[in-house]
Short mmCIF file of C-alpha atoms in Angstrom, two decimals:
data_model
loop_
_atom_site.label_atom_id
_atom_site.label_comp_id
_atom_site.label_asym_id
_atom_site.label_seq_id
_atom_site.Cartn_x
_atom_site.Cartn_y
_atom_site.Cartn_z
CA UNK A 1 -0.88 -15.88 -17.91
CA UNK A 2 0.98 -12.78 -16.80
CA UNK A 3 1.51 -12.74 -13.03
CA UNK A 4 2.57 -10.28 -10.37
CA UNK A 5 3.34 -10.54 -6.67
CA UNK A 6 2.55 -7.89 -4.09
CA UNK A 7 3.97 -7.57 -0.58
CA UNK A 8 1.93 -5.79 2.08
CA UNK A 9 4.12 -4.53 4.92
CA UNK A 10 2.17 -3.20 7.87
CA UNK A 11 2.11 -2.54 11.57
CA UNK A 12 -0.99 -2.95 13.73
CA UNK A 13 -1.04 -2.29 17.45
CA UNK A 14 -4.64 -3.26 18.27
CA UNK A 15 -5.64 -5.30 15.23
CA UNK A 16 -7.65 -2.68 13.31
CA UNK A 17 -4.91 -1.92 10.78
CA UNK A 18 -4.25 -5.66 10.43
CA UNK A 19 -7.87 -6.09 9.37
CA UNK A 20 -7.40 -3.29 6.86
CA UNK A 21 -4.23 -5.00 5.58
CA UNK A 22 -6.16 -8.26 5.12
CA UNK A 23 -8.71 -6.37 3.02
CA UNK A 24 -5.92 -4.92 0.87
CA UNK A 25 -4.67 -8.49 0.31
CA UNK A 26 -8.16 -9.60 -0.72
CA UNK A 27 -8.26 -6.80 -3.25
CA UNK A 28 -4.88 -7.73 -4.72
CA UNK A 29 -5.98 -11.31 -5.17
CA UNK A 30 -9.14 -10.27 -7.03
CA UNK A 31 -6.91 -9.28 -9.96
CA UNK A 32 -6.22 -12.17 -12.33
CA UNK A 33 -2.63 -13.31 -12.01
CA UNK A 34 -1.90 -11.42 -8.79
CA UNK A 35 -0.79 -12.88 -5.47
CA UNK A 36 -0.07 -11.18 -2.16
CA UNK A 37 1.81 -11.78 1.05
CA UNK A 38 1.16 -10.08 4.39
CA UNK A 39 4.31 -9.05 6.27
CA UNK A 40 3.92 -7.52 9.74
CA UNK A 41 6.72 -5.02 10.37
CA UNK A 42 7.91 -7.12 13.29
CA UNK A 43 8.70 -10.03 10.95
CA UNK A 44 10.24 -7.94 8.14
CA UNK A 45 13.82 -9.05 9.00
CA UNK A 46 12.92 -12.55 7.78
CA UNK A 47 11.28 -11.25 4.59
CA UNK A 48 13.88 -9.00 2.94
CA UNK A 49 14.18 -11.44 0.04
CA UNK A 50 10.40 -11.48 -0.41
CA UNK A 51 10.38 -7.69 -0.57
CA UNK A 52 13.22 -7.67 -3.08
CA UNK A 53 11.34 -10.11 -5.32
CA UNK A 54 7.98 -8.34 -5.06
CA UNK A 55 6.71 -6.32 -8.02
CA UNK A 56 4.81 -4.00 -5.68
CA UNK A 57 4.95 -3.14 -1.99
CA UNK A 58 1.99 -1.64 -0.16
CA UNK A 59 2.79 0.01 3.16
CA UNK A 60 0.34 0.24 6.05
CA UNK A 61 0.42 1.69 9.55
CA UNK A 62 -1.92 3.27 12.06
CA UNK A 63 -1.71 7.01 12.49
CA UNK A 64 -0.39 7.88 15.95
CA UNK A 65 0.32 11.47 16.96
CA UNK A 66 0.07 12.73 13.39
CA UNK A 67 2.31 10.17 11.73
CA UNK A 68 3.22 6.53 11.28
CA UNK A 69 3.66 4.33 14.32
CA UNK A 70 7.09 3.94 15.87
CA UNK A 71 7.18 0.29 14.84
CA UNK A 72 6.66 1.21 11.18
CA UNK A 73 9.42 3.81 11.41
CA UNK A 74 11.80 1.15 12.76
CA UNK A 75 11.08 -0.90 9.64
CA UNK A 76 11.49 2.12 7.35
CA UNK A 77 14.79 3.13 8.93
CA UNK A 78 16.10 -0.43 8.72
CA UNK A 79 15.72 -0.34 4.94
CA UNK A 80 18.42 2.33 4.71
CA UNK A 81 21.02 -0.13 6.00
CA UNK A 82 19.63 -3.39 4.62
CA UNK A 83 18.05 -2.45 1.29
CA UNK A 84 19.88 0.66 0.13
CA UNK A 85 23.34 -0.78 0.83
CA UNK A 86 22.60 -3.32 -1.92
CA UNK A 87 21.77 -0.53 -4.34
CA UNK A 88 18.41 0.76 -5.48
CA UNK A 89 16.88 -2.72 -5.45
CA UNK A 90 13.35 -1.38 -4.87
CA UNK A 91 13.64 1.15 -7.70
CA UNK A 92 10.71 1.08 -10.16
CA UNK A 93 8.61 -1.17 -7.95
CA UNK A 94 4.99 -0.08 -7.50
CA UNK A 95 4.15 1.39 -4.09
CA UNK A 96 1.01 2.49 -2.25
CA UNK A 97 -0.16 3.04 1.31
CA UNK A 98 -2.99 2.79 3.80
CA UNK A 99 -3.61 3.95 7.34
CA UNK A 100 -6.19 3.83 10.12
CA UNK A 101 -6.96 5.94 13.17
CA UNK A 102 -9.70 6.56 15.69
CA UNK A 103 -10.59 10.01 14.36
CA UNK A 104 -12.25 10.55 10.99
CA UNK A 105 -9.37 12.79 9.88
CA UNK A 106 -6.76 12.34 12.58
CA UNK A 107 -4.03 13.80 10.34
CA UNK A 108 -3.98 10.54 8.37
CA UNK A 109 -2.79 12.51 5.34
CA UNK A 110 0.50 13.16 7.15
CA UNK A 111 1.01 9.41 7.50
CA UNK A 112 0.32 8.77 3.83
CA UNK A 113 2.71 11.57 2.86
CA UNK A 114 5.43 10.00 5.03
CA UNK A 115 4.89 6.68 3.27
CA UNK A 116 4.94 8.28 -0.18
CA UNK A 117 8.20 10.07 0.63
CA UNK A 118 9.66 6.83 1.94
CA UNK A 119 8.72 5.11 -1.32
CA UNK A 120 10.23 8.00 -3.31
CA UNK A 121 13.52 7.59 -1.43
CA UNK A 122 13.62 4.05 -2.83
CA UNK A 123 12.77 5.23 -6.36
CA UNK A 124 9.36 3.56 -6.35
CA UNK A 125 6.25 4.55 -8.30
CA UNK A 126 3.42 5.66 -5.99
CA UNK A 127 -0.14 4.64 -6.85
CA UNK A 128 -2.95 6.82 -5.51
CA UNK A 129 -6.37 5.59 -4.42
CA UNK A 130 -8.06 6.48 -7.71
CA UNK A 131 -11.47 7.16 -6.16
CA UNK A 132 -13.42 10.41 -5.88
CA UNK A 133 -14.32 11.59 -2.38
CA UNK A 134 -17.70 10.35 -1.19
CA UNK A 135 -20.25 10.95 1.55
CA UNK A 136 -19.96 14.68 0.85
CA UNK A 137 -23.52 15.52 -0.20
CA UNK A 138 -27.09 14.78 0.75
CA UNK A 139 -26.92 11.90 -1.72
CA UNK A 140 -23.85 10.46 -0.05
CA UNK A 141 -23.64 7.71 2.53
CA UNK A 142 -21.27 6.50 5.22
CA UNK A 143 -21.33 3.22 3.30
CA UNK A 144 -19.65 4.76 0.25
CA UNK A 145 -16.17 3.85 -0.93
CA UNK A 146 -13.68 6.52 0.15
CA UNK A 147 -16.23 7.93 2.58
CA UNK A 148 -13.40 9.80 4.35
CA UNK A 149 -12.29 11.58 1.19
CA UNK A 150 -8.61 10.70 0.74
CA UNK A 151 -6.70 10.65 -2.54
CA UNK A 152 -3.12 9.63 -1.69
CA UNK A 153 -4.01 6.23 -0.23
CA UNK A 154 -6.68 4.22 1.56
CA UNK A 155 -7.85 5.62 4.90
CA UNK A 156 -9.91 3.91 7.57
CA UNK A 157 -11.48 4.99 10.83
CA UNK A 158 -11.98 2.67 13.80
CA UNK A 159 -14.04 3.64 16.81
CA UNK A 160 -11.79 3.53 19.83
CA UNK A 161 -14.30 1.55 21.87
CA UNK A 162 -14.64 -1.23 19.27
CA UNK A 163 -12.34 -4.15 18.61
CA UNK A 164 -11.07 -5.26 15.19
CA UNK A 165 -14.04 -7.62 14.89
CA UNK A 166 -16.25 -4.55 14.40
CA UNK A 167 -13.91 -1.82 13.16
CA UNK A 168 -13.01 -0.44 10.72
CA UNK A 169 -16.44 -0.48 9.04
CA UNK A 170 -17.16 -2.31 5.80
CA UNK A 171 -16.95 0.86 3.68
CA UNK A 172 -13.33 1.37 4.73
CA UNK A 173 -12.49 -2.30 4.17
CA UNK A 174 -14.02 -2.10 0.69
CA UNK A 175 -11.89 0.98 0.05
CA UNK A 176 -8.83 -1.01 1.12
CA UNK A 177 -9.80 -3.81 -1.26
CA UNK A 178 -10.05 -1.27 -4.05
CA UNK A 179 -6.52 -0.05 -3.31
CA UNK A 180 -5.16 -3.59 -3.39
CA UNK A 181 -6.89 -4.30 -6.70
CA UNK A 182 -5.68 -1.02 -8.19
CA UNK A 183 -2.06 -1.71 -7.20
CA UNK A 184 -2.24 -5.22 -8.65
CA UNK A 185 -3.67 -3.89 -11.92
CA UNK A 186 -0.96 -1.24 -12.10
CA UNK A 187 1.77 -3.81 -11.45
CA UNK A 188 0.36 -6.00 -14.22
CA UNK A 189 0.31 -3.02 -16.58
CA UNK A 190 3.96 -2.31 -15.79
CA UNK A 191 4.80 -5.98 -16.41
CA UNK A 192 3.12 -5.84 -19.81
CA UNK A 193 5.01 -2.64 -20.57
CA UNK A 194 8.35 -4.22 -19.68
CA UNK A 195 7.62 -7.15 -22.00
CA UNK A 196 6.66 -4.79 -24.82
CA UNK A 197 9.74 -2.68 -24.18
CA UNK A 198 12.04 -5.69 -24.43
CA UNK A 199 10.34 -6.71 -27.67
CA UNK A 200 10.60 -3.26 -29.21
CA UNK A 201 14.00 -2.25 -27.79
CA UNK A 202 16.16 -3.17 -30.83
CA UNK A 203 14.08 -1.19 -33.31
CA UNK A 204 13.85 1.71 -30.88
CA UNK A 205 17.62 1.75 -30.46
CA UNK A 206 18.07 1.76 -34.22
CA UNK A 207 15.68 4.66 -34.56
CA UNK A 208 17.68 6.67 -32.04
CA UNK A 209 21.06 5.85 -33.57
#
């Protein structure tokens, strides 16, 4: 069976984004042949090899002051010295992102854009959420997937007076699972494509000669 491995690198200050990250992992592992590892940003220095071996990396961080948390930025900046000095070793890996904040909007899009740009700097392929916006009509519900209406990645909202045992709500966790599953499926598709490319490469080269 074809397999793929996905690394989920995240920072969580109060536990809400960690719960979202766990949901992303659940989604990855719902895809046949996919496995996932959770890597808190604080432990990234001991997981550089895992990240290099991963077929896909999903980035997660809470949105603070209109952007990623400082701890996530420390991780991102460290990759310039540790990863890029070895060459473009993350190039052509699959990438995606998720974020959480107390406000329904909270400028979470700015965080996802920062993550997408970070992935682009490494030559990665960004996977969007792949869900239409929901909860935007009289037929909608706060229980819908993508209830917050984001396209670039998975967004969650956690009430500031609730702990991670209650927030984010199930709809946002289900949206995170969808993102994990979608990334795993995309990574598997790329793996199949690489196998097909290797099989067809000689005839293709002859055709171009």
